[in-house]
Short mmCIF file of C-alpha atoms in Angstrom, two decimals:
data_model
loop_
_atom_site.label_atom_id
_atom_site.label_comp_id
_atom_site.label_asym_id
_atom_site.label_seq_id
_atom_site.Cartn_x
_atom_site.Cartn_y
_atom_site.Cartn_z
CA MET M 1 -0.05 0.04 0.10
CA GLN M 2 1.58 3.45 -1.00
CA TRP M 3 -0.40 5.30 1.24
CA ALA M 4 1.62 8.68 0.88
CA ALA M 5 0.72 8.18 -2.84
CA ILE M 6 -3.21 7.43 -1.94
CA THR M 7 -3.15 10.27 0.76
CA GLY M 8 -1.59 13.01 -1.50
CA VAL M 9 -3.99 12.02 -4.65
CA ILE M 10 -7.06 11.98 -2.01
CA ALA M 11 -5.77 15.06 -1.11
CA THR M 12 -5.33 17.11 -4.26
CA VAL M 13 -8.97 15.86 -5.17
CA SER M 14 -10.46 16.87 -1.97
CA VAL M 15 -8.90 20.40 -2.10
CA PHE M 16 -10.59 20.97 -5.82
CA ALA M 17 -13.77 19.91 -4.92
CA ILE M 18 -14.00 22.46 -2.15
CA ALA M 19 -13.45 24.93 -4.87
CA GLN M 20 -15.56 23.42 -7.64
CA GLY M 21 -18.31 23.34 -4.50
CA LEU M 22 -17.91 26.97 -3.70
CA SER M 23 -17.89 28.44 -7.63
CA TYR M 24 -21.25 27.23 -8.54
CA PRO M 25 -23.28 28.58 -5.79
CA LEU M 26 -20.83 31.83 -5.81
CA LEU M 27 -22.02 32.39 -9.28
CA SER M 28 -25.30 31.75 -9.03
CA PHE M 29 -25.85 34.62 -5.94
CA ILE M 30 -23.63 37.16 -8.12
CA LEU M 31 -25.77 36.56 -11.23
CA GLN M 32 -29.16 36.76 -9.16
CA ARG M 33 -27.95 40.43 -7.54
CA GLN M 34 -27.23 41.30 -11.17
CA GLY M 35 -30.72 41.04 -12.07
CA VAL M 36 -30.00 37.85 -14.42
CA SER M 37 -32.99 35.66 -15.24
CA PRO M 38 -33.15 32.12 -13.42
CA ALA M 39 -32.82 30.47 -16.87
CA MET M 40 -29.81 32.46 -18.18
CA ILE M 41 -28.13 31.36 -14.76
CA GLY M 42 -29.21 27.55 -15.25
CA LEU M 43 -27.72 28.00 -18.66
CA SER M 44 -24.81 30.06 -17.58
CA ALA M 45 -24.09 26.82 -15.09
CA ALA M 46 -24.45 24.06 -17.89
CA MET M 47 -21.41 25.29 -19.46
CA THR M 48 -19.30 23.85 -16.95
CA PRO M 49 -20.79 20.26 -17.57
CA ILE M 50 -20.34 21.12 -21.45
CA GLY M 51 -16.65 21.71 -20.95
CA PHE M 52 -16.48 18.39 -19.44
CA ILE M 53 -17.96 16.85 -22.35
CA VAL M 54 -15.81 18.76 -24.57
CA SER M 55 -12.08 17.97 -23.29
CA SER M 56 -13.22 14.27 -21.97
CA PRO M 57 -11.85 12.74 -25.62
CA ILE M 58 -9.16 14.25 -25.63
CA ILE M 59 -7.37 13.57 -22.10
CA PRO M 60 -6.01 10.11 -23.04
CA ALA M 61 -3.74 11.93 -25.36
CA LEU M 62 -2.88 14.93 -23.19
CA ALA M 63 -1.81 11.67 -20.77
CA ARG M 64 0.06 10.35 -23.29
CA ARG M 65 1.56 13.35 -25.25
CA PHE M 66 2.96 15.37 -21.95
CA GLY M 67 2.32 12.87 -18.90
CA ALA M 68 -0.72 12.36 -17.01
CA GLY M 69 1.55 14.56 -13.89
CA ARG M 70 2.28 17.46 -16.03
CA THR M 71 -1.13 17.30 -17.50
CA ALA M 72 -3.03 17.61 -14.13
CA LEU M 73 -0.46 20.19 -12.72
CA THR M 74 -0.97 22.51 -15.56
CA CYS M 75 -4.87 21.82 -15.29
CA ALA M 76 -4.46 23.19 -11.50
CA ALA M 77 -2.78 26.24 -12.52
CA LEU M 78 -5.02 26.93 -15.34
CA SER M 79 -8.32 26.42 -13.30
CA ALA M 80 -6.58 28.93 -10.65
CA VAL M 81 -6.09 31.61 -13.87
CA VAL M 82 -9.54 31.22 -15.14
CA LEU M 83 -11.28 31.48 -11.87
CA ALA M 84 -9.63 34.59 -11.68
CA LEU M 85 -10.41 35.78 -14.86
CA ILE M 86 -14.35 35.21 -13.74
CA GLY M 87 -14.20 37.38 -10.44
CA TRP M 88 -11.97 40.09 -12.88
CA THR M 89 -14.75 40.06 -15.52
CA GLN M 90 -18.10 40.09 -13.40
CA ASN M 91 -20.19 39.66 -16.87
CA VAL M 92 -22.85 37.22 -17.79
CA TYR M 93 -21.95 36.81 -21.32
CA LEU M 94 -18.32 36.64 -20.69
CA TRP M 95 -19.07 33.93 -18.22
CA PHE M 96 -20.33 31.82 -20.64
CA PRO M 97 -16.93 30.69 -22.36
CA LEU M 98 -14.49 31.12 -19.16
CA ARG M 99 -17.39 28.63 -17.43
CA LEU M 100 -16.93 25.98 -20.26
CA LEU M 101 -13.31 26.46 -20.28
CA ILE M 102 -12.87 26.11 -16.46
CA GLY M 103 -14.77 23.02 -17.11
CA ALA M 104 -12.32 21.93 -19.29
CA VAL M 105 -9.38 22.58 -17.44
CA THR M 106 -10.17 20.95 -13.99
CA ASN M 107 -11.97 17.87 -16.11
CA PRO M 108 -8.60 16.39 -16.80
CA LEU M 109 -7.11 16.94 -13.21
CA TYR M 110 -10.31 14.98 -12.08
CA VAL M 111 -10.02 12.39 -14.38
CA LEU M 112 -6.53 11.59 -13.80
CA SER M 113 -6.97 11.68 -9.74
CA GLU M 114 -9.53 8.87 -10.24
CA ILE M 115 -7.03 6.99 -12.20
CA TRP M 116 -4.22 7.16 -9.75
CA VAL M 117 -6.44 6.09 -6.67
CA ILE M 118 -7.86 3.27 -9.04
CA ALA M 119 -4.23 2.37 -9.65
CA LEU M 120 -2.65 2.83 -6.30
CA ALA M 121 -5.86 0.64 -4.90
CA PRO M 122 -5.02 -2.87 -4.28
CA PRO M 123 -7.83 -5.26 -5.45
CA ALA M 124 -8.49 -6.64 -2.12
CA ARG M 125 -9.28 -3.05 -0.76
CA ARG M 126 -10.08 -1.37 -3.70
CA GLY M 127 -13.78 -1.16 -2.31
CA ARG M 128 -12.88 0.34 0.75
CA ILE M 129 -10.44 2.94 -0.57
CA MET M 130 -12.60 4.11 -3.51
CA GLY M 131 -15.77 4.46 -0.77
CA LEU M 132 -13.62 6.70 1.29
CA TYR M 133 -12.61 8.61 -1.89
CA SER M 134 -16.35 9.04 -2.69
CA THR M 135 -16.56 10.08 0.59
CA ILE M 136 -13.91 12.59 0.38
CA ILE M 137 -15.14 14.26 -2.81
CA SER M 138 -18.64 14.67 -1.93
CA ALA M 139 -17.34 16.28 1.58
CA GLY M 140 -15.40 18.63 -0.38
CA PHE M 141 -18.43 19.30 -2.37
CA ALA M 142 -20.12 19.97 0.75
CA ALA M 143 -18.13 22.38 1.94
CA GLY M 144 -17.60 24.20 -0.83
CA PRO M 145 -20.63 26.50 0.15
CA LEU M 146 -19.96 26.41 3.99
CA CYS M 147 -16.73 28.32 2.87
CA LEU M 148 -19.39 30.97 1.71
CA LEU M 149 -20.64 31.47 5.17
CA ALA M 150 -17.28 32.24 6.65
CA VAL M 151 -16.34 34.92 3.73
CA GLY M 152 -19.51 36.22 2.24
CA THR M 153 -20.21 36.37 -1.90
CA GLN M 154 -19.06 40.11 -2.01
CA GLY M 155 -15.57 41.11 -3.89
CA TRP M 156 -12.67 39.11 -4.19
CA ARG M 157 -12.69 37.41 -1.06
CA PRO M 158 -14.42 34.04 -2.16
CA PHE M 159 -12.80 34.18 -5.38
CA LEU M 160 -9.38 34.17 -3.65
CA VAL M 161 -10.45 31.29 -1.63
CA GLY M 162 -11.24 29.34 -4.50
CA ILE M 163 -8.07 30.45 -6.54
CA ALA M 164 -6.15 29.17 -3.39
CA ALA M 165 -7.93 25.86 -3.52
CA PHE M 166 -6.53 25.74 -6.77
CA VAL M 167 -3.15 26.39 -6.03
CA LEU M 168 -2.98 24.07 -2.96
CA CYS M 169 -4.49 21.37 -4.98
CA GLY M 170 -1.37 21.58 -7.29
CA PHE M 171 0.73 22.13 -4.75
CA CYS M 172 -0.52 18.64 -2.90
CA LEU M 173 -0.21 16.69 -6.27
CA ALA M 174 3.17 18.59 -6.42
CA LEU M 175 4.64 16.47 -3.37
CA VAL M 176 3.68 13.09 -4.78
CA VAL M 177 3.69 12.93 -8.44
CA ARG M 178 6.64 11.52 -8.79
CA ARG M 179 5.20 8.78 -6.61
CA LEU M 180 2.22 8.09 -8.59
CA PRO M 181 2.00 5.08 -11.22
CA ARG M 182 2.09 5.93 -14.96
CA VAL M 183 -1.05 5.83 -16.84
CA ASP M 184 -0.07 7.35 -20.31
CA GLU M 185 2.31 3.83 -21.60
CA ALA M 186 3.03 3.23 -25.07
CA GLY M 187 1.27 0.22 -26.97
CA HIS M 188 -1.93 -0.45 -28.03
CA GLN M 189 -4.12 2.85 -27.31
CA VAL M 190 -8.16 2.48 -26.50
CA SER M 191 -9.84 6.05 -27.48
CA VAL M 192 -12.82 7.32 -25.46
CA MET M 193 -14.85 6.44 -28.21
CA GLY M 194 -13.18 2.90 -28.82
CA PHE M 195 -14.11 2.37 -25.10
CA MET M 196 -17.81 2.90 -24.87
CA PRO M 197 -18.75 -0.85 -26.60
CA LEU M 198 -16.85 -2.28 -23.78
CA ALA M 199 -18.72 -0.96 -21.13
CA TRP M 200 -22.06 0.54 -22.21
CA LEU M 201 -23.79 -0.70 -19.04
CA LEU M 202 -21.05 1.09 -16.79
CA LEU M 203 -21.53 4.32 -18.72
CA SER M 204 -25.21 3.66 -18.90
CA ALA M 205 -24.98 3.42 -14.84
CA VAL M 206 -23.01 7.27 -14.81
CA VAL M 207 -25.57 8.47 -17.00
CA VAL M 208 -28.34 7.39 -14.36
CA ALA M 209 -26.33 8.72 -11.54
CA ALA M 210 -25.13 11.89 -12.19
CA GLY M 211 -28.40 12.83 -13.49
CA PHE M 212 -30.87 11.49 -10.46
CA GLU M 213 -28.06 13.54 -8.30
CA GLN M 214 -28.39 16.97 -10.99
CA ALA M 215 -32.45 16.57 -10.98
CA VAL M 216 -33.06 15.89 -7.31
CA LEU M 217 -30.92 18.82 -6.45
CA ALA M 218 -32.33 21.23 -8.78
CA LEU M 219 -36.08 20.08 -8.76
CA LEU M 220 -36.72 18.30 -5.13
CA PRO M 221 -37.45 21.68 -4.01
CA VAL M 222 -40.06 22.45 -6.34
CA TYR M 223 -41.24 18.96 -5.09
CA GLY M 224 -41.56 19.94 -1.75
CA THR M 225 -43.27 23.53 -2.77
CA HIS M 226 -46.07 21.20 -4.63
CA HIS M 227 -46.62 19.56 -1.22
CA GLY M 228 -46.96 22.83 1.15
CA ILE M 229 -43.28 22.01 2.28
CA ALA M 230 -41.54 24.68 3.69
CA GLU M 231 -37.85 25.82 1.63
CA ALA M 232 -36.14 25.95 5.21
CA ARG M 233 -37.09 22.15 5.35
CA MET M 234 -36.48 21.21 1.85
CA SER M 235 -32.96 22.48 2.14
CA ALA M 236 -32.84 20.31 5.27
CA LEU M 237 -34.41 17.41 3.81
CA LEU M 238 -31.33 18.27 0.41
CA SER M 239 -28.65 18.59 3.28
CA VAL M 240 -29.77 14.91 4.65
CA MET M 241 -29.72 13.24 1.30
CA ILE M 242 -26.27 14.66 1.24
CA ALA M 243 -24.91 13.33 4.47
CA GLY M 244 -26.06 9.97 3.25
CA ASN M 245 -24.22 10.06 0.50
CA ILE M 246 -21.06 11.25 2.43
CA ALA M 247 -21.47 8.81 5.33
CA MET M 248 -22.27 5.65 3.43
CA GLN M 249 -19.88 4.97 0.66
CA VAL M 250 -17.38 3.50 2.61
CA PRO M 251 -19.94 0.84 4.07
CA LEU M 252 -21.23 0.54 0.56
CA GLY M 253 -17.35 0.13 -0.67
CA LEU M 254 -16.35 -2.88 2.29
CA LEU M 255 -19.98 -4.52 1.14
CA ALA M 256 -18.70 -4.84 -2.60
CA GLN M 257 -15.56 -6.49 -1.44
CA ARG M 258 -17.78 -9.07 0.36
CA LEU M 259 -20.32 -9.57 -2.48
CA THR M 260 -18.44 -8.04 -5.90
CA ALA M 261 -19.03 -4.30 -6.91
CA ARG M 262 -21.71 -5.33 -9.92
CA LEU M 263 -23.92 -7.07 -7.63
CA VAL M 264 -24.05 -4.14 -5.01
CA ARG M 265 -24.45 -1.51 -8.22
CA PHE M 266 -27.51 -3.27 -8.73
CA ILE M 267 -28.80 -3.25 -4.99
CA CYS M 268 -28.24 0.61 -4.93
CA VAL M 269 -30.20 0.99 -8.03
CA LEU M 270 -32.97 -1.15 -6.94
CA LEU M 271 -32.93 0.48 -3.52
CA THR M 272 -32.91 4.17 -5.52
CA LEU M 273 -36.16 2.96 -7.44
CA PHE M 274 -37.93 1.63 -4.44
CA GLY M 275 -36.75 5.29 -3.01
CA CYS M 276 -38.53 6.82 -5.99
CA VAL M 277 -41.94 4.64 -5.12
CA LEU M 278 -41.90 5.65 -1.49
CA LEU M 279 -41.20 9.54 -2.20
CA PRO M 280 -44.70 10.30 -2.81
CA MET M 281 -46.16 8.63 0.12
CA LEU M 282 -43.62 9.69 2.58
CA ILE M 283 -42.95 13.29 1.39
CA GLU M 284 -45.28 14.82 4.37
CA THR M 285 -44.19 12.10 7.59
CA PRO M 286 -41.43 11.78 9.25
CA LEU M 287 -40.00 9.02 7.64
CA ILE M 288 -39.08 11.12 4.88
CA TRP M 289 -35.69 11.93 6.59
CA PRO M 290 -34.31 8.40 6.91
CA CYS M 291 -35.39 7.27 3.25
CA VAL M 292 -33.48 10.82 2.10
CA PHE M 293 -30.30 9.56 3.82
CA VAL M 294 -30.36 6.03 2.54
CA TRP M 295 -31.83 7.38 -0.98
CA GLY M 296 -28.65 9.69 -1.27
CA ALA M 297 -26.46 6.89 -0.17
CA VAL M 298 -27.63 4.32 -2.76
CA SER M 299 -28.07 6.70 -5.67
CA TYR M 300 -24.40 8.12 -5.52
CA GLY M 301 -23.39 4.37 -4.35
CA ILE M 302 -24.43 3.63 -8.24
CA TYR M 303 -21.44 5.64 -9.28
CA THR M 304 -19.50 4.36 -6.64
CA MET M 305 -19.92 0.90 -7.52
CA SER M 306 -19.28 1.41 -10.97
CA ILE M 307 -16.03 3.34 -10.49
CA ILE M 308 -14.52 -0.24 -8.14
CA GLU M 309 -15.77 -2.14 -11.44
CA LEU M 310 -13.77 -0.20 -14.11
CA GLY M 311 -10.83 -0.61 -11.79
CA GLU M 312 -11.55 -4.46 -11.92
CA ARG M 313 -12.02 -5.00 -15.46
CA PHE M 314 -9.64 -2.31 -16.72
CA THR M 315 -5.96 -1.08 -17.06
CA GLY M 316 -3.69 0.93 -18.80
CA SER M 317 -4.78 3.11 -21.44
CA ALA M 318 -8.33 1.54 -21.53
CA LEU M 319 -8.51 2.65 -17.34
CA VAL M 320 -7.43 6.31 -18.86
CA ALA M 321 -10.31 6.14 -21.73
CA GLY M 322 -12.80 4.79 -19.37
CA ASN M 323 -12.35 7.27 -16.97
CA ALA M 324 -12.32 9.70 -19.49
CA ALA M 325 -15.55 8.51 -20.82
CA PHE M 326 -17.36 8.42 -17.21
CA SER M 327 -16.51 11.91 -17.12
CA LEU M 328 -18.31 12.69 -20.38
CA MET M 329 -21.16 10.63 -19.16
CA TRP M 330 -21.80 12.26 -15.91
CA GLY M 331 -21.85 15.31 -18.27
CA VAL M 332 -24.35 14.11 -20.44
CA GLY M 333 -26.56 13.05 -17.39
CA GLY M 334 -26.03 16.27 -15.71
CA ILE M 335 -27.47 17.80 -18.91
CA LEU M 336 -29.80 15.39 -20.21
CA VAL M 337 -31.98 14.57 -17.13
CA PRO M 338 -32.95 17.47 -15.45
CA PRO M 339 -34.89 19.40 -18.36
CA LEU M 340 -36.35 15.87 -19.38
CA THR M 341 -37.74 15.50 -15.31
CA GLY M 342 -38.80 18.97 -15.43
CA GLY M 343 -40.37 18.66 -18.84
CA VAL M 344 -42.34 15.43 -17.41
CA MET M 345 -43.63 18.02 -14.20
CA ASP M 346 -44.41 20.34 -16.27
CA VAL M 347 -46.93 17.85 -18.02
CA LEU M 348 -47.59 15.42 -14.69
CA GLY M 349 -47.29 17.74 -11.99
CA ALA M 350 -44.83 17.28 -8.94
CA GLY M 351 -45.41 13.22 -9.78
CA GLY M 352 -43.15 13.75 -12.77
CA LEU M 353 -40.05 13.79 -10.55
CA PRO M 354 -40.17 10.20 -8.85
CA ALA M 355 -41.81 9.07 -12.01
CA THR M 356 -39.04 10.02 -14.32
CA LEU M 357 -36.41 9.16 -12.19
CA GLY M 358 -37.98 5.52 -10.97
CA ALA M 359 -38.69 4.95 -14.88
CA ILE M 360 -34.61 5.42 -15.65
CA CYS M 361 -33.60 3.46 -12.71
CA ALA M 362 -36.17 0.50 -13.45
CA MET M 363 -34.57 0.64 -16.96
CA LEU M 364 -30.87 0.29 -15.90
CA ALA M 365 -32.31 -2.43 -13.29
CA GLY M 366 -33.62 -4.02 -16.55
CA ALA M 367 -30.47 -3.61 -18.72
CA THR M 368 -28.13 -5.24 -15.90
CA VAL M 369 -30.35 -8.40 -15.84
CA VAL M 370 -30.70 -8.47 -19.48
CA ARG M 371 -26.90 -8.45 -19.98
CA ARG M 372 -26.60 -10.65 -16.94
CA ARG M 373 -28.49 -13.40 -18.82
CA VAL M 374 -26.76 -12.69 -22.13
CA VAL M 375 -23.66 -13.50 -20.72
#
């Protein structure tokens, strides 16, 4: 176990997560103060996942051409520069290309860090380590908005916190970069598009996990308003859901070591589907609190188990291409599922939220069963 290298990489990506978690609400608050419409704010926020999608196919080539360590360090520096430009411009129209750019330059840092953790984790402990990795990432994203409580959303202070986080991210990585395994070796190369047919079910699971998370964060408050639930209580419910995500990834990883990541992912999909069925019945009762805690845990567990299985099945250039494909599919899920769910809610009412999310989980569960029978 190379604990120093693993700790360094996880520290790197946790600081990155704090910076990302801070920037999303910060920019929304600024645009809101400027009188920008909610639709324009949402469109502006969508630029970052589009940046993920645009940059994902070129990550394997960047790692081969410049080396994974040099690529990640460069991206950490560029992220700090782009965030400084965003703070300097303060213009919604200039933010469109800048937010796309920050998605494009942060994505390789995230993808390569995840590859290093997978490669460093011994198979017997991969579930535990990837569960810990997911927990720390989630905690970092949750800590980002909390930073705004300390520094506020006015002036340069919140931007300086984010810039400092990206700089610290690069510093943590620089300390351990010589200990990290090579992920850009020569030989048979697998592209992101070439990887797609090799693991279509894993990639489908990533789309579902990303779409579910983004749709719930955006639309669960709307669902609660339909049932006459106060905004403060809905915010608390979302916090409990995120807490379930943070608290349960390590136990799920340990369970994957005892069973298999594929089986635990299937269980997570079924429990997420069950949560969609229970939501309309429990939303106005005290039982909603444990329900959303488990819901948050198993819905993100779909992604955690997919990452573990990716590390079990692939190595070398296929692993690099697979992680880049995961990032691309995360962007696709985040862009497609929330608008789809919102459109169904426009037609069916608030019940469109659990209906749509339950339907995509049911399709993933069905595809899992079909694939198992074919194999």
